[in-house]
PDB file of C-alpha atoms in Angstrom:
ATOM      1  CA  MET S 125      13.371  58.585   5.565  1.00 63.00           C
ATOM      2  CA  THR S 126      12.613  54.872   5.985  1.00 72.00           C
ATOM      3  CA  LYS S 127      12.522  53.727   9.599  1.00 83.00           C
ATOM      4  CA  ILE S 128      15.023  50.884   9.864  1.00 92.00           C
ATOM      5  CA  GLU S 129      14.290  48.063  12.278  1.00 95.00           C
ATOM      6  CA  LYS S 130      17.002  46.820  14.639  1.00 97.00           C
ATOM      7  CA  PHE S 131      18.655  43.618  15.787  1.00 98.00           C
ATOM      8  CA  GLU S 132      19.508  43.114  19.457  1.00 98.00           C
ATOM      9  CA  LEU S 133      22.905  41.538  20.113  1.00 98.00           C
ATOM     10  CA  ASN S 134      24.028  39.213  22.897  1.00 98.00           C
ATOM     11  CA  ASP S 135      26.000  42.055  24.517  1.00 98.00           C
ATOM     12  CA  GLY S 136      22.994  44.386  24.711  1.00 98.00           C
ATOM     13  CA  THR S 137      23.922  46.437  21.644  1.00 97.00           C
ATOM     14  CA  SER S 138      21.312  47.353  19.034  1.00 98.00           C
ATOM     15  CA  LEU S 139      22.298  47.328  15.366  1.00 98.00           C
ATOM     16  CA  PRO S 140      20.399  48.637  12.344  1.00 98.00           C
ATOM     17  CA  ALA S 141      18.857  45.673  10.533  1.00 98.00           C
ATOM     18  CA  ILE S 142      20.671  46.626   7.307  1.00 98.00           C
ATOM     19  CA  GLY S 143      24.264  47.814   6.937  1.00 98.00           C
ATOM     20  CA  PHE S 144      26.056  49.565   4.066  1.00 98.00           C
ATOM     21  CA  GLY S 145      29.033  47.701   2.622  1.00 97.00           C
ATOM     22  CA  THR S 146      32.109  49.372   1.132  1.00 97.00           C
ATOM     23  CA  VAL S 147      34.149  46.596  -0.506  1.00 94.00           C
ATOM     24  CA  ASN S 148      35.659  48.069  -3.709  1.00 91.00           C
ATOM     25  CA  VAL S 149      34.243  51.485  -2.742  1.00 95.00           C
ATOM     26  CA  GLN S 150      37.185  53.896  -2.838  1.00 96.00           C
ATOM     27  CA  GLY S 151      38.341  57.407  -3.679  1.00 97.00           C
ATOM     28  CA  ALA S 152      36.157  60.389  -4.483  1.00 97.00           C
ATOM     29  CA  GLN S 153      33.490  58.236  -6.101  1.00 96.00           C
ATOM     30  CA  GLY S 154      33.420  56.012  -3.021  1.00 97.00           C
ATOM     31  CA  LEU S 155      33.194  59.032  -0.757  1.00 98.00           C
ATOM     32  CA  ASN S 156      30.134  60.221  -2.646  1.00 97.00           C
ATOM     33  CA  SER S 157      28.549  56.764  -2.364  1.00 97.00           C
ATOM     34  CA  VAL S 158      29.020  56.648   1.397  1.00 98.00           C
ATOM     35  CA  LEU S 159      27.709  60.195   1.818  1.00 98.00           C
ATOM     36  CA  THR S 160      24.582  59.471  -0.219  1.00 98.00           C
ATOM     37  CA  ALA S 161      24.096  56.219   1.708  1.00 98.00           C
ATOM     38  CA  ILE S 162      24.134  58.147   4.971  1.00 98.00           C
ATOM     39  CA  ASP S 163      21.666  60.623   3.465  1.00 97.00           C
ATOM     40  CA  ALA S 164      19.464  57.689   2.408  1.00 97.00           C
ATOM     41  CA  GLY S 165      19.300  56.502   6.021  1.00 97.00           C
ATOM     42  CA  TYR S 166      22.112  53.996   6.538  1.00 98.00           C
ATOM     43  CA  ARG S 167      23.746  54.272   9.937  1.00 98.00           C
ATOM     44  CA  LEU S 168      26.007  51.196   9.953  1.00 98.00           C
ATOM     45  CA  ILE S 169      29.008  51.558   7.624  1.00 98.00           C
ATOM     46  CA  ASP S 170      31.045  48.385   7.076  1.00 98.00           C
ATOM     47  CA  THR S 171      34.676  48.704   6.031  1.00 97.00           C
ATOM     48  CA  SER S 172      37.918  46.763   6.489  1.00 96.00           C
ATOM     49  CA  THR S 173      41.632  47.445   6.570  1.00 95.00           C
ATOM     50  CA  ASN S 174      41.949  45.249   3.477  1.00 94.00           C
ATOM     51  CA  TYR S 175      39.343  47.284   1.580  1.00 95.00           C
ATOM     52  CA  MET S 176      41.940  50.075   1.487  1.00 95.00           C
ATOM     53  CA  ASN S 177      39.296  52.720   2.135  1.00 96.00           C
ATOM     54  CA  GLU S 178      39.284  53.458   5.863  1.00 97.00           C
ATOM     55  CA  GLY S 179      40.536  56.985   5.156  1.00 97.00           C
ATOM     56  CA  MET S 180      37.663  57.570   2.752  1.00 97.00           C
ATOM     57  CA  VAL S 181      35.155  56.351   5.338  1.00 98.00           C
ATOM     58  CA  GLY S 182      36.672  58.744   7.864  1.00 98.00           C
ATOM     59  CA  GLU S 183      36.306  61.627   5.427  1.00 98.00           C
ATOM     60  CA  ALA S 184      32.644  60.701   4.897  1.00 98.00           C
ATOM     61  CA  ILE S 185      32.092  60.805   8.652  1.00 98.00           C
ATOM     62  CA  ARG S 186      33.622  64.270   8.838  1.00 97.00           C
ATOM     63  CA  ARG S 187      31.657  65.615   5.874  1.00 98.00           C
ATOM     64  CA  SER S 188      28.319  64.115   6.866  1.00 98.00           C
ATOM     65  CA  SER S 189      25.775  66.232   8.706  1.00 97.00           C
ATOM     66  CA  VAL S 190      24.858  63.177  10.804  1.00 98.00           C
ATOM     67  CA  PRO S 191      26.581  63.290  14.215  1.00 97.00           C
ATOM     68  CA  ARG S 192      29.324  60.718  14.813  1.00 97.00           C
ATOM     69  CA  GLU S 193      27.402  59.185  17.734  1.00 97.00           C
ATOM     70  CA  GLU S 194      24.533  58.309  15.390  1.00 97.00           C
ATOM     71  CA  LEU S 195      26.800  56.380  13.039  1.00 98.00           C
ATOM     72  CA  MET S 196      28.098  52.854  13.634  1.00 98.00           C
ATOM     73  CA  ILE S 197      31.485  52.179  12.063  1.00 98.00           C
ATOM     74  CA  ASN S 198      32.675  48.619  11.598  1.00 98.00           C
ATOM     75  CA  SER S 199      36.115  47.484  10.434  1.00 98.00           C
ATOM     76  CA  LYS S 200      37.997  44.196  10.352  1.00 98.00           C
ATOM     77  CA  LEU S 201      41.347  42.793  11.422  1.00 98.00           C
ATOM     78  CA  PRO S 202      43.458  41.529   8.482  1.00 97.00           C
ATOM     79  CA  GLY S 203      45.202  38.167   8.483  1.00 96.00           C
ATOM     80  CA  LYS S 204      48.686  39.656   8.803  1.00 95.00           C
ATOM     81  CA  ALA S 205      47.799  41.005  12.257  1.00 97.00           C
ATOM     82  CA  HIS S 206      46.531  37.927  14.110  1.00 97.00           C
ATOM     83  CA  GLU S 207      49.366  38.018  16.636  1.00 98.00           C
ATOM     84  CA  TYR S 208      48.196  39.741  19.822  1.00 98.00           C
ATOM     85  CA  ASP S 209      50.509  42.772  19.804  1.00 98.00           C
ATOM     86  CA  LYS S 210      50.089  43.275  16.053  1.00 98.00           C
ATOM     87  CA  ALA S 211      46.315  43.114  16.439  1.00 98.00           C
ATOM     88  CA  ILE S 212      46.211  45.778  19.150  1.00 98.00           C
ATOM     89  CA  LYS S 213      48.434  48.078  17.088  1.00 98.00           C
ATOM     90  CA  MET S 214      46.408  47.442  13.922  1.00 98.00           C
ATOM     91  CA  ILE S 215      43.179  48.420  15.687  1.00 98.00           C
ATOM     92  CA  GLN S 216      44.811  51.618  16.900  1.00 98.00           C
ATOM     93  CA  GLU S 217      46.229  52.414  13.457  1.00 97.00           C
ATOM     94  CA  SER S 218      42.831  51.887  11.844  1.00 98.00           C
ATOM     95  CA  LEU S 219      41.282  54.289  14.332  1.00 98.00           C
ATOM     96  CA  TYR S 220      43.945  56.868  13.463  1.00 98.00           C
ATOM     97  CA  ARG S 221      43.292  56.412   9.736  1.00 97.00           C
ATOM     98  CA  ILE S 222      39.541  56.870  10.117  1.00 98.00           C
ATOM     99  CA  ASP S 223      40.137  59.563  12.733  1.00 97.00           C
ATOM    100  CA  ILE S 224      37.661  58.277  15.299  1.00 98.00           C
ATOM    101  CA  ASP S 225      38.143  57.431  18.980  1.00 98.00           C
ATOM    102  CA  TYR S 226      36.519  53.989  18.901  1.00 98.00           C
ATOM    103  CA  PHE S 227      34.968  51.416  16.600  1.00 98.00           C
ATOM    104  CA  ASP S 228      31.308  50.699  17.165  1.00 98.00           C
ATOM    105  CA  LYS S 229      31.959  47.188  15.883  1.00 98.00           C
ATOM    106  CA  TYR S 230      35.123  45.327  14.906  1.00 98.00           C
ATOM    107  CA  LEU S 231      35.603  41.818  13.487  1.00 98.00           C
ATOM    108  CA  ILE S 232      38.347  39.316  12.757  1.00 98.00           C
ATOM    109  CA  HIS S 233      38.102  39.194   8.962  1.00 98.00           C
ATOM    110  CA  TRP S 234      39.012  35.507   8.409  1.00 98.00           C
ATOM    111  CA  PRO S 235      39.934  32.714  10.850  1.00 98.00           C
ATOM    112  CA  LEU S 236      42.978  31.475   8.863  1.00 97.00           C
ATOM    113  CA  PRO S 237      43.091  28.094  10.663  1.00 96.00           C
ATOM    114  CA  LYS S 238      46.271  27.092   8.825  1.00 94.00           C
ATOM    115  CA  GLN S 239      47.978  29.998  10.564  1.00 95.00           C
ATOM    116  CA  ASP S 240      46.140  28.993  13.762  1.00 96.00           C
ATOM    117  CA  LYS S 241      46.421  32.315  15.569  1.00 97.00           C
ATOM    118  CA  TYR S 242      42.767  33.323  15.600  1.00 98.00           C
ATOM    119  CA  GLU S 243      42.464  32.545  19.335  1.00 98.00           C
ATOM    120  CA  GLU S 244      45.217  35.097  19.921  1.00 98.00           C
ATOM    121  CA  ALA S 245      43.490  37.585  17.622  1.00 98.00           C
ATOM    122  CA  TRP S 246      40.197  37.107  19.451  1.00 98.00           C
ATOM    123  CA  GLN S 247      41.870  37.737  22.807  1.00 98.00           C
ATOM    124  CA  ALA S 248      43.186  41.001  21.356  1.00 98.00           C
ATOM    125  CA  LEU S 249      39.658  42.055  20.405  1.00 98.00           C
ATOM    126  CA  VAL S 250      38.371  41.098  23.853  1.00 98.00           C
ATOM    127  CA  ASP S 251      41.041  43.268  25.463  1.00 98.00           C
ATOM    128  CA  ALA S 252      40.615  46.113  22.964  1.00 98.00           C
ATOM    129  CA  GLN S 253      36.973  46.221  23.978  1.00 98.00           C
ATOM    130  CA  LYS S 254      38.040  46.518  27.621  1.00 98.00           C
ATOM    131  CA  PHE S 255      40.437  49.312  26.648  1.00 98.00           C
ATOM    132  CA  GLY S 256      37.537  51.257  25.111  1.00 98.00           C
ATOM    133  CA  LEU S 257      38.769  50.938  21.528  1.00 98.00           C
ATOM    134  CA  ILE S 258      35.750  48.877  20.412  1.00 98.00           C
ATOM    135  CA  LYS S 259      32.112  48.800  21.529  1.00 98.00           C
ATOM    136  CA  THR S 260      31.042  45.457  20.050  1.00 98.00           C
ATOM    137  CA  ILE S 261      33.318  42.628  18.931  1.00 98.00           C
ATOM    138  CA  GLY S 262      32.645  39.861  16.466  1.00 98.00           C
ATOM    139  CA  VAL S 263      34.112  37.689  13.742  1.00 98.00           C
ATOM    140  CA  SER S 264      33.726  37.072  10.037  1.00 98.00           C
ATOM    141  CA  ASN S 265      33.767  33.815   8.071  1.00 98.00           C
ATOM    142  CA  PHE S 266      34.104  31.702  11.228  1.00 98.00           C
ATOM    143  CA  LEU S 267      32.798  28.137  11.189  1.00 98.00           C
ATOM    144  CA  PRO S 268      31.293  26.421  14.275  1.00 98.00           C
ATOM    145  CA  GLU S 269      34.608  24.799  15.226  1.00 98.00           C
ATOM    146  CA  HIS S 270      36.352  28.183  15.127  1.00 98.00           C
ATOM    147  CA  LEU S 271      33.616  29.787  17.214  1.00 98.00           C
ATOM    148  CA  GLU S 272      33.693  27.028  19.818  1.00 98.00           C
ATOM    149  CA  ARG S 273      37.463  27.350  20.255  1.00 98.00           C
ATOM    150  CA  ILE S 274      37.499  31.093  20.880  1.00 98.00           C
ATOM    151  CA  ILE S 275      34.508  30.925  23.202  1.00 98.00           C
ATOM    152  CA  GLU S 276      36.112  28.116  25.224  1.00 98.00           C
ATOM    153  CA  LYS S 277      39.456  29.944  25.291  1.00 97.00           C
ATOM    154  CA  THR S 278      38.190  33.356  26.400  1.00 98.00           C
ATOM    155  CA  GLY S 279      34.684  32.819  27.749  1.00 98.00           C
ATOM    156  CA  VAL S 280      33.518  35.582  25.390  1.00 98.00           C
ATOM    157  CA  THR S 281      31.019  34.857  22.619  1.00 98.00           C
ATOM    158  CA  PRO S 282      31.184  37.019  19.475  1.00 98.00           C
ATOM    159  CA  ALA S 283      28.188  39.291  19.029  1.00 98.00           C
ATOM    160  CA  THR S 284      28.128  38.810  15.250  1.00 98.00           C
ATOM    161  CA  ASN S 285      29.551  36.533  12.577  1.00 98.00           C
ATOM    162  CA  GLN S 286      29.660  38.063   9.087  1.00 98.00           C
ATOM    163  CA  ILE S 287      29.521  35.301   6.468  1.00 98.00           C
ATOM    164  CA  GLU S 288      28.956  34.817   2.761  1.00 97.00           C
ATOM    165  CA  ARG S 289      25.225  34.411   2.194  1.00 98.00           C
ATOM    166  CA  HIS S 290      23.109  34.848  -0.914  1.00 97.00           C
ATOM    167  CA  PRO S 291      20.505  32.692  -2.700  1.00 97.00           C
ATOM    168  CA  TYR S 292      23.135  30.607  -4.523  1.00 96.00           C
ATOM    169  CA  PHE S 293      24.977  29.955  -1.242  1.00 96.00           C
ATOM    170  CA  ASN S 294      22.499  30.297   1.598  1.00 98.00           C
ATOM    171  CA  ASN S 295      24.858  28.931   4.264  1.00 98.00           C
ATOM    172  CA  ASN S 296      21.805  27.973   6.331  1.00 98.00           C
ATOM    173  CA  ALA S 297      23.655  25.442   8.484  1.00 98.00           C
ATOM    174  CA  LEU S 298      26.063  28.130   9.668  1.00 98.00           C
ATOM    175  CA  VAL S 299      23.211  30.584  10.208  1.00 98.00           C
ATOM    176  CA  GLU S 300      21.558  28.041  12.503  1.00 98.00           C
ATOM    177  CA  ALA S 301      24.835  27.302  14.302  1.00 98.00           C
ATOM    178  CA  ASN S 302      25.252  31.026  14.956  1.00 98.00           C
ATOM    179  CA  LYS S 303      21.709  31.245  16.324  1.00 98.00           C
ATOM    180  CA  LYS S 304      22.336  28.379  18.754  1.00 98.00           C
ATOM    181  CA  LEU S 305      25.306  30.303  20.145  1.00 98.00           C
ATOM    182  CA  GLY S 306      23.337  33.553  20.358  1.00 98.00           C
ATOM    183  CA  ILE S 307      25.378  35.148  17.551  1.00 98.00           C
ATOM    184  CA  LEU S 308      23.783  37.405  14.952  1.00 98.00           C
ATOM    185  CA  THR S 309      24.597  36.434  11.377  1.00 98.00           C
ATOM    186  CA  GLU S 310      25.537  39.206   8.968  1.00 98.00           C
ATOM    187  CA  ALA S 311      25.455  38.473   5.233  1.00 98.00           C
ATOM    188  CA  TRP S 312      28.240  39.795   3.046  1.00 97.00           C
ATOM    189  CA  SER S 313      27.630  40.036  -0.698  1.00 94.00           C
ATOM    190  CA  PRO S 314      23.906  39.236  -0.322  1.00 97.00           C
ATOM    191  CA  PHE S 315      23.445  39.879  -4.063  1.00 96.00           C
ATOM    192  CA  GLY S 316      26.297  37.545  -5.005  1.00 91.00           C
ATOM    193  CA  ARG S 317      28.573  40.324  -6.311  1.00 77.00           C
ATOM    194  CA  GLU S 318      28.917  40.961 -10.033  1.00 64.00           C
ATOM    195  CA  ILE S 319      30.109  37.476 -10.942  1.00 61.00           C
ATOM    196  CA  ASN S 320      26.749  35.718 -10.782  1.00 70.00           C
ATOM    197  CA  ASP S 321      23.248  36.446 -12.009  1.00 90.00           C
ATOM    198  CA  VAL S 322      21.264  36.126  -8.798  1.00 94.00           C
ATOM    199  CA  LEU S 323      19.450  39.445  -9.353  1.00 95.00           C
ATOM    200  CA  GLU S 324      18.276  38.151 -12.746  1.00 95.00           C
ATOM    201  CA  ASN S 325      17.344  34.701 -11.458  1.00 96.00           C
ATOM    202  CA  GLU S 326      13.892  33.637 -12.669  1.00 97.00           C
ATOM    203  CA  THR S 327      12.653  32.763  -9.180  1.00 97.00           C
ATOM    204  CA  ILE S 328      13.829  36.042  -7.656  1.00 97.00           C
ATOM    205  CA  VAL S 329      12.380  38.077 -10.542  1.00 97.00           C
ATOM    206  CA  LYS S 330       9.050  36.230 -10.257  1.00 98.00           C
ATOM    207  CA  LEU S 331       8.833  36.985  -6.536  1.00 98.00           C
ATOM    208  CA  ALA S 332       9.734  40.626  -7.173  1.00 98.00           C
ATOM    209  CA  GLU S 333       6.809  40.875  -9.590  1.00 98.00           C
ATOM    210  CA  LYS S 334       4.519  39.123  -7.083  1.00 98.00           C
ATOM    211  CA  TYR S 335       5.271  41.641  -4.322  1.00 98.00           C
ATOM    212  CA  GLY S 336       5.744  44.710  -6.498  1.00 98.00           C
ATOM    213  CA  LYS S 337       9.356  45.010  -5.366  1.00 98.00           C
ATOM    214  CA  GLU S 338      12.841  44.910  -6.884  1.00 98.00           C
ATOM    215  CA  PRO S 339      14.849  41.637  -6.941  1.00 97.00           C
ATOM    216  CA  ALA S 340      17.359  43.123  -4.472  1.00 97.00           C
ATOM    217  CA  GLN S 341      14.534  43.934  -2.059  1.00 98.00           C
ATOM    218  CA  ILE S 342      13.340  40.319  -2.193  1.00 98.00           C
ATOM    219  CA  ILE S 343      16.818  39.064  -1.255  1.00 98.00           C
ATOM    220  CA  ILE S 344      17.136  41.580   1.565  1.00 98.00           C
ATOM    221  CA  ARG S 345      13.738  40.559   2.918  1.00 98.00           C
ATOM    222  CA  TRP S 346      14.701  36.874   2.666  1.00 98.00           C
ATOM    223  CA  ASN S 347      17.705  37.588   4.868  1.00 98.00           C
ATOM    224  CA  LEU S 348      15.777  39.651   7.401  1.00 98.00           C
ATOM    225  CA  GLN S 349      13.081  37.011   7.829  1.00 98.00           C
ATOM    226  CA  ASN S 350      15.821  34.465   8.490  1.00 98.00           C
ATOM    227  CA  GLY S 351      17.163  36.689  11.289  1.00 98.00           C
ATOM    228  CA  VAL S 352      20.158  37.742   9.183  1.00 98.00           C
ATOM    229  CA  MET S 353      21.478  41.288   8.802  1.00 98.00           C
ATOM    230  CA  PRO S 354      22.430  41.974   5.165  1.00 98.00           C
ATOM    231  CA  ILE S 355      25.389  44.220   4.364  1.00 98.00           C
ATOM    232  CA  VAL S 356      24.275  45.747   1.077  1.00 98.00           C
ATOM    233  CA  LYS S 357      26.031  47.938  -1.459  1.00 94.00           C
ATOM    234  CA  ALA S 358      24.656  50.258  -4.133  1.00 93.00           C
ATOM    235  CA  SER S 359      26.227  53.237  -5.849  1.00 90.00           C
ATOM    236  CA  SER S 360      23.115  55.187  -6.826  1.00 94.00           C
ATOM    237  CA  PHE S 361      21.002  57.054  -4.295  1.00 97.00           C
ATOM    238  CA  SER S 362      17.800  55.549  -5.694  1.00 97.00           C
ATOM    239  CA  HIS S 363      19.065  51.980  -5.237  1.00 96.00           C
ATOM    240  CA  GLN S 364      20.418  52.824  -1.798  1.00 97.00           C
ATOM    241  CA  LYS S 365      16.994  54.062  -0.733  1.00 97.00           C
ATOM    242  CA  ALA S 366      15.209  51.121  -2.356  1.00 97.00           C
ATOM    243  CA  ASN S 367      17.380  48.671  -0.416  1.00 98.00           C
ATOM    244  CA  LEU S 368      16.018  50.153   2.808  1.00 98.00           C
ATOM    245  CA  ASP S 369      12.399  50.040   1.635  1.00 97.00           C
ATOM    246  CA  VAL S 370      11.815  46.461   2.753  1.00 98.00           C
ATOM    247  CA  PHE S 371       9.864  46.744   5.984  1.00 97.00           C
ATOM    248  CA  ASP S 372       6.385  47.008   4.472  1.00 96.00           C
ATOM    249  CA  PHE S 373       5.979  43.410   3.252  1.00 97.00           C
ATOM    250  CA  GLU S 374       6.727  39.811   4.230  1.00 98.00           C
ATOM    251  CA  LEU S 375       7.632  36.804   2.151  1.00 98.00           C
ATOM    252  CA  SER S 376       5.548  33.706   2.725  1.00 98.00           C
ATOM    253  CA  LYS S 377       7.104  30.572   4.159  1.00 98.00           C
ATOM    254  CA  GLU S 378       6.758  28.955   0.739  1.00 98.00           C
ATOM    255  CA  ASP S 379       8.555  31.862  -0.932  1.00 98.00           C
ATOM    256  CA  ILE S 380      11.448  31.574   1.507  1.00 98.00           C
ATOM    257  CA  GLN S 381      11.695  27.849   0.827  1.00 98.00           C
ATOM    258  CA  GLU S 382      11.700  28.551  -2.910  1.00 98.00           C
ATOM    259  CA  ILE S 383      14.638  30.931  -2.517  1.00 98.00           C
ATOM    260  CA  ASP S 384      16.438  28.445  -0.261  1.00 98.00           C
ATOM    261  CA  ALA S 385      16.076  25.854  -3.034  1.00 98.00           C
ATOM    262  CA  LEU S 386      18.323  27.973  -5.292  1.00 97.00           C
ATOM    263  CA  ASP S 387      21.328  26.997  -3.171  1.00 97.00           C
ATOM    264  CA  LYS S 388      24.222  25.470  -5.135  1.00 95.00           C
ATOM    265  CA  GLY S 389      26.302  24.380  -2.162  1.00 95.00           C
ATOM    266  CA  GLU S 390      30.043  24.943  -2.361  1.00 94.00           C
ATOM    267  CA  GLU S 391      29.777  25.697  -6.079  1.00 93.00           C
ATOM    268  CA  GLY S 392      27.695  28.750  -5.208  1.00 93.00           C
ATOM    269  CA  ARG S 393      30.460  30.613  -3.383  1.00 94.00           C
ATOM    270  CA  VAL S 394      31.290  33.829  -5.221  1.00 90.00           C
ATOM    271  CA  GLU S 395      35.062  33.377  -5.088  1.00 87.00           C
ATOM    272  CA  ALA S 396      35.496  29.826  -3.755  1.00 87.00           C
ATOM    273  CA  GLN S 397      36.687  31.227  -0.438  1.00 92.00           C
ATOM    274  CA  HIS S 398      36.226  28.374   2.033  1.00 94.00           C
ATOM    275  CA  PRO S 399      37.075  29.557   5.577  1.00 96.00           C
ATOM    276  CA  ASN S 400      39.250  26.510   6.242  1.00 94.00           C
ATOM    277  CA  GLU S 401      41.303  27.107   3.096  1.00 93.00           C
ATOM    278  CA  TYR S 402      41.306  30.831   2.341  1.00 92.00           C
ATOM    279  CA  GLU S 403      44.555  32.596   3.236  1.00 88.00           C
ATOM    280  CA  GLU S 404      44.292  36.346   3.749  1.00 84.00           C
ATOM    281  CA  PHE S 405      47.722  37.685   4.598  1.00 63.00           C
ATOM    282  CA  ASP S 406      47.830  40.942   2.622  1.00 54.00           C
TER     283      ASP S 406
END
């Protein structure tokens, strides 16, 4: 099994350098994917209430031969539960669905600034951590202005900020803003999902040939060398294992710059979900 490096968080927690994502991973097929991912060596499983698969993740935990304490389970607070009391209840309900006593990591899924209740939601996460419901708390899709507000309001800095990041939308300014605050950046959809061709991009393919690796491995390595934890997804066991086989090479500075140059700015977002505009109330 590949030895996975770790990231150290601002609260003293250690996280595996690569997590397994479960968006659109559901049902019996999804259960098999999560089980094979655990067998491949993944220990951080990333889900969300809005992925509609927390029950499946819980079943994978129960069926896996890996002890619960060796797994790190992350979920996310949906937009409809930003009010303090709703947030506390939602966290508890998610724990019941997965059938675990605590979340290793839990995030606010989107800031929803038009709703303007994310300060309240963050306070709920801060308190839920004190109650023992969550080990590590963080956010997702938060911009610097959102981060500054919750830190000023509560005095608590998120440990992680999970954001869209792939070669067509490298989000480097936000990555640097996170670093200045001592927040680890996580990358969701590091391969750009199915709606773009980043894995077939000429530059990525050329670098894969140069290093004797797969295009996905090049993108994962690009994230790691930028101090970013990628949340990857693959259905086949062979691809799951390959996505962890990235600790035996390094991209040159010039290679990283070449990948950075693929950025398309706002046009590169996979679903045009700008954090100041996107409304997630389902």
